[in-house]
Amino acid sequence: MTDATDILEQLSQIQAAALEELQRVKDEAGLQAWKAGHLGRNSPVMQVFTKLPQAPKEERPAIGQRANQVKLALESAFSTRNETLKEAALSQALQAERLDVTLPGREQAPGRLHLETRTLREVYHLFGEMGFQVYRSPDVETDDFNFGLLNIPEYHPARDMWDTFHTTTPGVVLRTHTSPGQIRAMREFAPDPIRVILPGMCYRYEQVTVRADIQFYQVEVLAVGRRITFGDLKGTLTQFARRMYGADVRLRLRPSYFPFTEPSAEMDVECFICGGKGCPVCKQSGWLEILGCGMMHPTVLQNGGYDPREFSGFAAGMGSGRIGMLRHRIKDIRYLWEDDMRFLEQF
Ligand code: DAH
């Protein structure tokens, strides 16, 4: 070992050379190589420490101190350089991978209510204003509720009016209409007066056509009380139809037959396509049927728990899909439940 001044001089050179080299390091790999070469066990500074015991005793403190300074200087330069390189890499990545905010975004398809749901809510609203509440009854019914208690006995030809889906359990069917809910509501509320509407899906084992599907929504209307007359029926349904189809819509009540009402009628609105002149949509009649209705049959009132000598009532049943079709001039009822977005998005 030469004398101390030489070593101190050497240390300064070691530092200068290392720092200069560090400035040329461009990436992580280079940085690690630099660290091994300049701060590793065999690096020049570390060699000075290793050989320190061989230096003359009085020179050791000065050499040791200086070597320490150099080591610290290199360490701090290393971490500064490390930071700088990281920042550079990050900003380069940000440049290269920058989001192009001018690209059109992915379109959000906002959800909306199904046409049928909207029609139903409107029906609830209109009847709600006349004091009717919504009453729910089951989709799967017993034969008794769907037919028997509604004055349609087994083997009676009137059963042919409803093509029925039977389940594998004898006596259990998918309801063919919402009328069985009449019995359920009456049995719950008797002997109190009732004003309810009963919405729900109905099922029929029918040929699917533009006018008939195997499942469709109905809304049943039911009013039971003392001194309820055909005038109440006509007034309520007329008011409903005017608000639904327009104040000046022409309506008519036509005598009809249903086993659970007596007398029975059907309500027609003037054909919206031809304005009453006759066209293929209204089968040349000028009218479109919108609902069936009538005064409750005494037997049905009795089956619901009301004494027909004291109580009377009216009932009606309408297909709500029909309402939407008439208003939006939809020509095929199958669109309603086909779930084709091209159709549904129009409403
Ligand atoms: N339930 C009948 C049907 O589905 C419709 C109906 C007619 C309901 C007359 C009634 C009514 O409440 O009084 O064909």
CSV table of C-alpha atoms and ligand atoms in Angstrom, one decimal:
chain,number,residue,atom,x,y,z
A,1,MET,CA,0.0,0.0,0.0
A,2,THR,CA,1.3,3.4,-0.9
A,3,ASP,CA,0.9,6.4,1.3
A,4,ALA,CA,-2.3,7.9,2.5
A,5,THR,CA,-2.5,10.9,0.1
A,6,ASP,CA,-2.3,8.5,-2.8
A,7,ILE,CA,-5.2,6.4,-1.5
A,8,LEU,CA,-7.3,9.5,-0.8
A,9,GLU,CA,-6.6,10.7,-4.3
A,10,GLN,CA,-7.5,7.2,-5.6
A,11,LEU,CA,-10.8,7.3,-3.7
A,12,SER,CA,-11.7,10.6,-5.4
A,13,GLN,CA,-11.0,9.1,-8.7
A,14,ILE,CA,-13.1,6.0,-7.9
A,15,GLN,CA,-16.0,8.3,-7.0
A,16,ALA,CA,-15.7,10.5,-10.1
A,17,ALA,CA,-15.4,7.5,-12.4
A,18,ALA,CA,-18.4,5.7,-10.8
A,19,LEU,CA,-20.6,8.8,-10.9
A,20,GLU,CA,-19.7,9.5,-14.5
A,21,GLU,CA,-20.6,6.0,-15.4
A,22,LEU,CA,-23.8,6.2,-13.5
A,23,GLN,CA,-24.9,9.1,-15.7
A,24,ARG,CA,-24.7,6.8,-18.7
A,25,VAL,CA,-26.9,4.0,-17.2
A,26,LYS,CA,-30.1,4.0,-19.1
A,27,ASP,CA,-32.2,1.1,-17.6
A,28,GLU,CA,-32.9,-1.2,-14.7
A,29,ALA,CA,-30.4,-3.9,-15.9
A,30,GLY,CA,-27.6,-1.3,-16.3
A,31,LEU,CA,-28.4,0.1,-12.9
A,32,GLN,CA,-28.0,-3.3,-11.2
A,33,ALA,CA,-24.8,-4.0,-13.0
A,34,TRP,CA,-23.5,-0.6,-11.9
A,35,LYS,CA,-24.4,-1.3,-8.3
A,36,ALA,CA,-22.6,-4.6,-8.3
A,37,GLY,CA,-19.5,-3.1,-9.9
A,38,HIS,CA,-19.3,0.0,-7.7
A,39,LEU,CA,-20.8,-1.0,-4.4
A,40,GLY,CA,-20.5,-4.8,-4.5
A,41,ARG,CA,-18.0,-6.7,-2.4
A,42,ASN,CA,-15.2,-6.5,-5.0
A,43,SER,CA,-15.8,-2.9,-6.0
A,44,PRO,CA,-12.9,-0.5,-5.7
A,45,VAL,CA,-14.3,1.3,-2.6
A,46,MET,CA,-15.0,-1.9,-0.8
A,47,GLN,CA,-11.5,-3.0,-1.6
A,48,VAL,CA,-10.2,0.0,0.2
A,49,PHE,CA,-12.1,-1.1,3.3
A,50,THR,CA,-10.8,-4.6,2.9
A,51,LYS,CA,-7.2,-3.4,2.8
A,52,LEU,CA,-7.6,-0.8,5.5
A,53,PRO,CA,-5.9,-3.0,8.2
A,54,GLN,CA,-2.8,-3.0,6.1
A,55,ALA,CA,-2.5,0.8,6.1
A,56,PRO,CA,-0.2,2.5,8.7
A,57,LYS,CA,-2.2,2.9,11.9
A,58,GLU,CA,-2.2,6.7,12.0
A,59,GLU,CA,-3.5,7.0,8.4
A,60,ARG,CA,-6.4,4.6,8.9
A,61,PRO,CA,-8.9,7.1,10.3
A,62,ALA,CA,-8.5,9.5,7.4
A,63,ILE,CA,-8.7,6.8,4.8
A,64,GLY,CA,-11.6,5.0,6.5
A,65,GLN,CA,-13.5,8.3,6.8
A,66,ARG,CA,-13.0,9.2,3.2
A,67,ALA,CA,-13.9,5.7,1.9
A,68,ASN,CA,-17.1,6.0,3.9
A,69,GLN,CA,-17.9,9.3,2.3
A,70,VAL,CA,-17.4,7.9,-1.1
A,71,LYS,CA,-19.5,4.9,-0.4
A,72,LEU,CA,-22.3,7.1,0.9
A,73,ALA,CA,-22.0,9.4,-2.1
A,74,LEU,CA,-22.3,6.4,-4.4
A,75,GLU,CA,-25.3,5.0,-2.6
A,76,SER,CA,-27.2,8.2,-2.7
A,77,ALA,CA,-26.3,8.8,-6.3
A,78,PHE,CA,-27.6,5.3,-7.0
A,79,SER,CA,-31.0,5.9,-5.4
A,80,THR,CA,-31.4,9.3,-7.1
A,81,ARG,CA,-30.6,7.7,-10.5
A,82,ASN,CA,-33.0,4.9,-9.7
A,83,GLU,CA,-35.8,7.4,-9.1
A,84,THR,CA,-35.0,9.3,-12.2
A,85,LEU,CA,-35.0,6.2,-14.4
A,86,LYS,CA,-38.3,5.0,-12.9
A,87,GLU,CA,-40.0,8.4,-13.6
A,88,ALA,CA,-38.7,8.4,-17.1
A,89,ALA,CA,-40.0,4.9,-17.7
A,90,LEU,CA,-43.4,5.9,-16.3
A,91,SER,CA,-43.8,9.0,-18.4
A,92,GLN,CA,-42.7,7.2,-21.5
A,93,ALA,CA,-45.3,4.5,-20.8
A,94,LEU,CA,-47.9,7.2,-20.3
A,95,GLN,CA,-47.0,8.7,-23.6
A,96,ALA,CA,-47.0,5.5,-25.5
A,97,GLU,CA,-50.1,4.0,-24.0
A,98,ARG,CA,-52.0,7.2,-23.7
A,99,LEU,CA,-55.8,6.8,-23.9
A,100,ASP,CA,-57.3,8.2,-27.0
A,101,VAL,CA,-60.2,10.1,-25.6
A,102,THR,CA,-61.5,11.0,-29.0
A,103,LEU,CA,-62.5,7.4,-29.7
A,104,PRO,CA,-66.2,7.0,-29.4
A,105,GLY,CA,-67.1,5.2,-26.1
A,106,ARG,CA,-69.1,2.1,-25.8
A,107,GLU,CA,-72.7,2.9,-25.9
A,108,GLN,CA,-74.7,2.4,-22.7
A,109,ALA,CA,-78.0,0.8,-23.3
A,110,PRO,CA,-80.3,2.2,-20.6
A,111,GLY,CA,-82.9,-0.2,-19.4
A,112,ARG,CA,-86.6,0.6,-19.8
A,113,LEU,CA,-89.9,-0.8,-18.9
A,114,HIS,CA,-91.5,-3.3,-21.2
A,115,LEU,CA,-94.4,-2.0,-23.2
A,116,GLU,CA,-96.8,-4.3,-21.4
A,117,THR,CA,-95.5,-3.2,-18.0
A,118,ARG,CA,-96.2,0.4,-18.9
A,119,THR,CA,-99.7,-0.3,-20.2
A,120,LEU,CA,-100.4,-2.2,-17.0
A,121,ARG,CA,-99.2,0.6,-14.8
A,122,GLU,CA,-101.4,3.0,-16.7
A,123,VAL,CA,-104.4,0.7,-16.2
A,124,TYR,CA,-103.6,0.5,-12.4
A,125,HIS,CA,-103.4,4.2,-12.3
A,126,LEU,CA,-106.7,4.8,-14.1
A,127,PHE,CA,-108.6,2.3,-12.0
A,128,GLY,CA,-106.7,3.5,-8.9
A,129,GLU,CA,-108.3,6.9,-9.4
A,130,MET,CA,-111.7,5.2,-9.3
A,131,GLY,CA,-110.9,3.5,-6.0
A,132,PHE,CA,-109.8,0.1,-7.3
A,133,GLN,CA,-106.8,-1.7,-5.7
A,134,VAL,CA,-104.5,-4.2,-7.3
A,135,TYR,CA,-105.1,-7.8,-6.1
A,136,ARG,CA,-102.8,-10.7,-7.0
A,137,SER,CA,-103.8,-14.2,-7.5
A,138,PRO,CA,-101.9,-17.4,-8.5
A,139,ASP,CA,-100.9,-18.3,-12.1
A,140,VAL,CA,-101.4,-22.0,-11.3
A,141,GLU,CA,-105.0,-22.7,-10.3
A,142,THR,CA,-107.2,-25.6,-9.4
A,143,ASP,CA,-109.7,-26.7,-11.9
A,144,ASP,CA,-112.3,-25.6,-9.4
A,145,PHE,CA,-111.2,-22.0,-9.1
A,146,ASN,CA,-110.6,-21.7,-12.9
A,147,PHE,CA,-113.9,-23.2,-13.8
A,148,GLY,CA,-116.2,-24.8,-11.3
A,149,LEU,CA,-116.6,-22.0,-8.8
A,150,LEU,CA,-117.1,-19.6,-11.8
A,151,ASN,CA,-120.3,-21.5,-12.7
A,152,ILE,CA,-118.6,-23.7,-15.4
A,153,PRO,CA,-119.3,-27.2,-14.2
A,154,GLU,CA,-117.2,-30.2,-15.3
A,155,TYR,CA,-118.3,-31.5,-18.8
A,156,HIS,CA,-120.2,-28.3,-19.4
A,157,PRO,CA,-119.7,-27.2,-23.0
A,158,ALA,CA,-118.8,-23.7,-21.9
A,159,ARG,CA,-115.4,-25.2,-20.9
A,160,ASP,CA,-114.6,-25.3,-24.6
A,161,MET,CA,-114.3,-21.5,-24.5
A,162,TRP,CA,-110.9,-22.0,-22.9
A,163,ASP,CA,-108.3,-24.3,-24.3
A,164,THR,CA,-106.5,-25.3,-21.2
A,165,PHE,CA,-102.9,-26.3,-20.2
A,166,HIS,CA,-103.3,-29.1,-17.7
A,167,THR,CA,-100.5,-30.1,-15.4
A,168,THR,CA,-99.5,-33.6,-14.6
A,169,THR,CA,-101.3,-33.2,-11.3
A,170,PRO,CA,-105.0,-33.9,-11.9
A,171,GLY,CA,-107.2,-30.9,-11.2
A,172,VAL,CA,-104.3,-28.4,-11.5
A,173,VAL,CA,-104.2,-26.1,-14.5
A,174,LEU,CA,-102.5,-22.9,-15.7
A,175,ARG,CA,-105.1,-20.3,-15.3
A,176,THR,CA,-106.8,-19.6,-18.6
A,177,HIS,CA,-108.1,-16.2,-17.4
A,178,THR,CA,-107.8,-13.9,-14.4
A,179,SER,CA,-111.5,-14.6,-13.4
A,180,PRO,CA,-110.6,-17.2,-10.7
A,181,GLY,CA,-109.0,-14.3,-8.8
A,182,GLN,CA,-112.6,-13.1,-8.3
A,183,ILE,CA,-113.4,-16.0,-6.0
A,184,ARG,CA,-110.1,-15.6,-4.1
A,185,ALA,CA,-110.7,-11.9,-3.6
A,186,MET,CA,-114.3,-12.4,-2.5
A,187,ARG,CA,-113.4,-15.2,-0.1
A,188,GLU,CA,-110.8,-12.9,1.5
A,189,PHE,CA,-113.0,-9.8,1.8
A,190,ALA,CA,-116.6,-11.1,2.3
A,191,PRO,CA,-118.8,-9.6,3.5
A,192,ASP,CA,-117.1,-6.2,2.9
A,193,PRO,CA,-117.6,-4.3,-0.4
A,194,ILE,CA,-114.8,-4.9,-2.9
A,195,ARG,CA,-113.2,-2.8,-5.6
A,196,VAL,CA,-110.2,-4.5,-7.1
A,197,ILE,CA,-108.4,-5.2,-10.3
A,198,LEU,CA,-106.6,-8.5,-10.8
A,199,PRO,CA,-103.7,-8.4,-13.3
A,200,GLY,CA,-101.8,-11.4,-14.4
A,201,MET,CA,-100.5,-13.7,-17.1
A,202,CYS,CA,-102.9,-16.2,-18.5
A,203,TYR,CA,-102.2,-19.3,-20.5
A,204,ARG,CA,-104.1,-21.0,-23.3
A,205,TYR,CA,-103.3,-24.1,-25.3
A,206,GLU,CA,-104.1,-22.4,-28.6
A,207,GLN,CA,-102.7,-22.1,-32.1
A,208,VAL,CA,-100.4,-19.1,-32.1
A,209,THR,CA,-101.5,-16.5,-34.6
A,210,VAL,CA,-101.1,-12.7,-35.0
A,211,ARG,CA,-104.1,-12.2,-32.7
A,212,ALA,CA,-103.6,-15.0,-30.1
A,213,ASP,CA,-100.6,-16.2,-28.2
A,214,ILE,CA,-100.4,-19.0,-25.7
A,215,GLN,CA,-99.6,-16.6,-22.9
A,216,PHE,CA,-100.9,-13.0,-22.5
A,217,TYR,CA,-101.8,-10.5,-19.8
A,218,GLN,CA,-105.3,-10.0,-18.6
A,219,VAL,CA,-106.7,-7.5,-16.1
A,220,GLU,CA,-109.8,-8.5,-14.3
A,221,VAL,CA,-112.1,-5.8,-12.8
A,222,LEU,CA,-114.3,-6.7,-9.8
A,223,ALA,CA,-116.8,-4.6,-7.8
A,224,VAL,CA,-119.0,-6.2,-5.2
A,225,GLY,CA,-121.4,-4.4,-2.8
A,226,ARG,CA,-125.0,-3.5,-2.2
A,227,ARG,CA,-127.0,-1.9,-5.0
A,228,ILE,CA,-124.3,-2.2,-7.7
A,229,THR,CA,-126.0,-1.9,-11.0
A,230,PHE,CA,-125.3,-2.3,-14.7
A,231,GLY,CA,-125.1,1.6,-14.7
A,232,ASP,CA,-122.1,1.4,-12.5
A,233,LEU,CA,-120.5,-1.2,-14.8
A,234,LYS,CA,-121.2,1.0,-17.9
A,235,GLY,CA,-120.0,4.2,-16.2
A,236,THR,CA,-116.8,2.7,-14.8
A,237,LEU,CA,-115.8,0.9,-18.0
A,238,THR,CA,-116.7,3.9,-20.2
A,239,GLN,CA,-114.7,6.2,-18.0
A,240,PHE,CA,-111.7,3.8,-18.2
A,241,ALA,CA,-111.9,3.4,-22.0
A,242,ARG,CA,-112.2,7.2,-22.6
A,243,ARG,CA,-109.1,7.9,-20.5
A,244,MET,CA,-107.2,5.0,-22.1
A,245,TYR,CA,-108.2,5.6,-25.8
A,246,GLY,CA,-109.1,9.3,-25.8
A,247,ALA,CA,-112.1,11.3,-24.6
A,248,ASP,CA,-113.9,11.3,-27.9
A,249,VAL,CA,-113.5,7.6,-28.7
A,250,ARG,CA,-116.7,5.8,-29.8
A,251,LEU,CA,-117.7,2.8,-27.7
A,252,ARG,CA,-120.4,0.3,-27.7
A,253,LEU,CA,-121.6,-2.5,-25.4
A,254,ARG,CA,-122.8,-5.6,-27.2
A,255,PRO,CA,-124.7,-8.4,-25.6
A,256,SER,CA,-122.7,-11.6,-25.1
A,257,TYR,CA,-122.4,-14.7,-23.0
A,258,PHE,CA,-120.1,-15.7,-20.2
A,259,PRO,CA,-121.0,-18.4,-17.6
A,260,PHE,CA,-120.0,-16.2,-14.6
A,261,THR,CA,-122.0,-13.1,-15.5
A,262,GLU,CA,-125.7,-12.4,-16.2
A,263,PRO,CA,-126.3,-10.4,-18.2
A,264,SER,CA,-123.0,-10.4,-20.1
A,265,ALA,CA,-121.6,-8.0,-22.6
A,266,GLU,CA,-118.6,-7.1,-24.7
A,267,MET,CA,-117.2,-3.6,-25.1
A,268,ASP,CA,-115.9,-2.5,-28.5
A,269,VAL,CA,-114.0,0.6,-29.5
A,270,GLU,CA,-114.3,2.2,-32.9
A,271,CYS,CA,-111.6,0.7,-35.2
A,272,PHE,CA,-108.6,3.0,-35.1
A,273,ILE,CA,-107.4,2.0,-38.6
A,274,CYS,CA,-110.5,2.7,-40.6
A,275,GLY,CA,-112.4,5.0,-38.2
A,276,GLY,CA,-115.4,2.7,-38.3
A,277,LYS,CA,-115.8,2.3,-42.1
A,278,GLY,CA,-114.7,-1.3,-42.1
A,279,CYS,CA,-111.3,-2.8,-42.9
A,280,PRO,CA,-109.4,-6.1,-42.6
A,281,VAL,CA,-108.2,-5.3,-39.1
A,282,CYS,CA,-111.7,-5.0,-37.7
A,283,LYS,CA,-112.9,-7.7,-40.1
A,284,GLN,CA,-115.1,-5.1,-41.9
A,285,SER,CA,-117.2,-4.5,-38.8
A,286,GLY,CA,-115.7,-1.0,-37.9
A,287,TRP,CA,-115.4,-2.1,-34.2
A,288,LEU,CA,-112.6,-3.8,-32.2
A,289,GLU,CA,-113.5,-5.8,-29.0
A,290,ILE,CA,-111.6,-4.7,-25.9
A,291,LEU,CA,-113.2,-6.5,-23.0
A,292,GLY,CA,-115.8,-8.9,-21.7
A,293,CYS,CA,-118.0,-7.9,-18.8
A,294,GLY,CA,-121.3,-8.4,-17.0
A,295,MET,CA,-123.2,-8.4,-13.8
A,296,MET,CA,-121.9,-11.1,-11.5
A,297,HIS,CA,-123.9,-14.4,-11.6
A,298,PRO,CA,-125.7,-15.1,-8.3
A,299,THR,CA,-123.9,-18.5,-8.1
A,300,VAL,CA,-120.5,-16.9,-8.4
A,301,LEU,CA,-121.4,-14.3,-5.7
A,302,GLN,CA,-122.5,-17.2,-3.5
A,303,ASN,CA,-119.3,-19.2,-4.1
A,304,GLY,CA,-117.4,-16.1,-3.0
A,305,GLY,CA,-119.3,-15.9,0.2
A,306,TYR,CA,-121.8,-13.2,-0.6
A,307,ASP,CA,-125.6,-13.6,-0.4
A,308,PRO,CA,-126.9,-12.7,-3.9
A,309,ARG,CA,-130.1,-11.4,-2.4
A,310,GLU,CA,-128.2,-8.7,-0.6
A,311,PHE,CA,-125.2,-8.2,-2.8
A,312,SER,CA,-124.6,-7.5,-6.4
A,313,GLY,CA,-121.5,-6.8,-8.4
A,314,PHE,CA,-120.0,-6.4,-11.8
A,315,ALA,CA,-116.9,-7.9,-13.4
A,316,ALA,CA,-114.9,-7.4,-16.5
A,317,GLY,CA,-111.8,-8.9,-18.1
A,318,MET,CA,-109.5,-7.4,-20.7
A,319,GLY,CA,-106.3,-8.4,-22.5
A,320,SER,CA,-103.9,-5.6,-21.7
A,321,GLY,CA,-101.7,-6.6,-24.7
A,322,ARG,CA,-104.6,-5.6,-26.9
A,323,ILE,CA,-104.5,-2.1,-25.4
A,324,GLY,CA,-100.9,-1.6,-26.3
A,325,MET,CA,-101.5,-3.0,-29.7
A,326,LEU,CA,-104.4,-0.7,-30.4
A,327,ARG,CA,-102.5,2.4,-29.2
A,328,HIS,CA,-99.3,1.7,-31.0
A,329,ARG,CA,-100.8,0.0,-34.1
A,330,ILE,CA,-98.9,-3.2,-33.5
A,331,LYS,CA,-100.1,-5.8,-36.0
A,332,ASP,CA,-98.8,-9.0,-34.5
A,333,ILE,CA,-99.3,-9.9,-30.8
A,334,ARG,CA,-96.4,-12.3,-30.9
A,335,TYR,CA,-93.9,-9.3,-30.8
A,336,LEU,CA,-94.9,-8.6,-27.2
A,337,TRP,CA,-93.2,-11.7,-25.7
A,338,GLU,CA,-90.6,-12.5,-28.4
A,339,ASP,CA,-88.0,-10.3,-26.6
A,340,ASP,CA,-86.6,-8.9,-29.9
A,341,MET,CA,-84.8,-5.7,-29.0
A,342,ARG,CA,-85.5,-4.2,-32.4
A,343,PHE,CA,-89.1,-4.2,-31.4
A,344,LEU,CA,-88.9,-3.4,-27.7
A,345,GLU,CA,-86.5,-0.5,-28.2
A,346,GLN,CA,-89.2,1.4,-30.1
A,347,PHE,CA,-91.2,2.0,-26.9
B,1,DAH,N1,-112.7,-14.4,-18.3
B,1,DAH,C1,-113.1,-14.0,-19.6
B,1,DAH,C2,-112.1,-14.6,-20.6
B,1,DAH,O1,-111.0,-14.8,-20.4
B,1,DAH,C3,-113.2,-12.6,-19.7
B,1,DAH,C4,-114.3,-12.0,-18.9
B,1,DAH,C5,-115.5,-11.8,-19.4
B,1,DAH,C6,-114.1,-11.7,-17.6
B,1,DAH,C7,-116.6,-11.3,-18.7
B,1,DAH,C8,-115.1,-11.1,-16.8
B,1,DAH,C9,-116.3,-11.0,-17.4
B,1,DAH,O2,-114.9,-10.8,-15.5
B,1,DAH,O3,-117.3,-10.5,-16.6
B,1,DAH,O4,-112.5,-14.8,-21.8
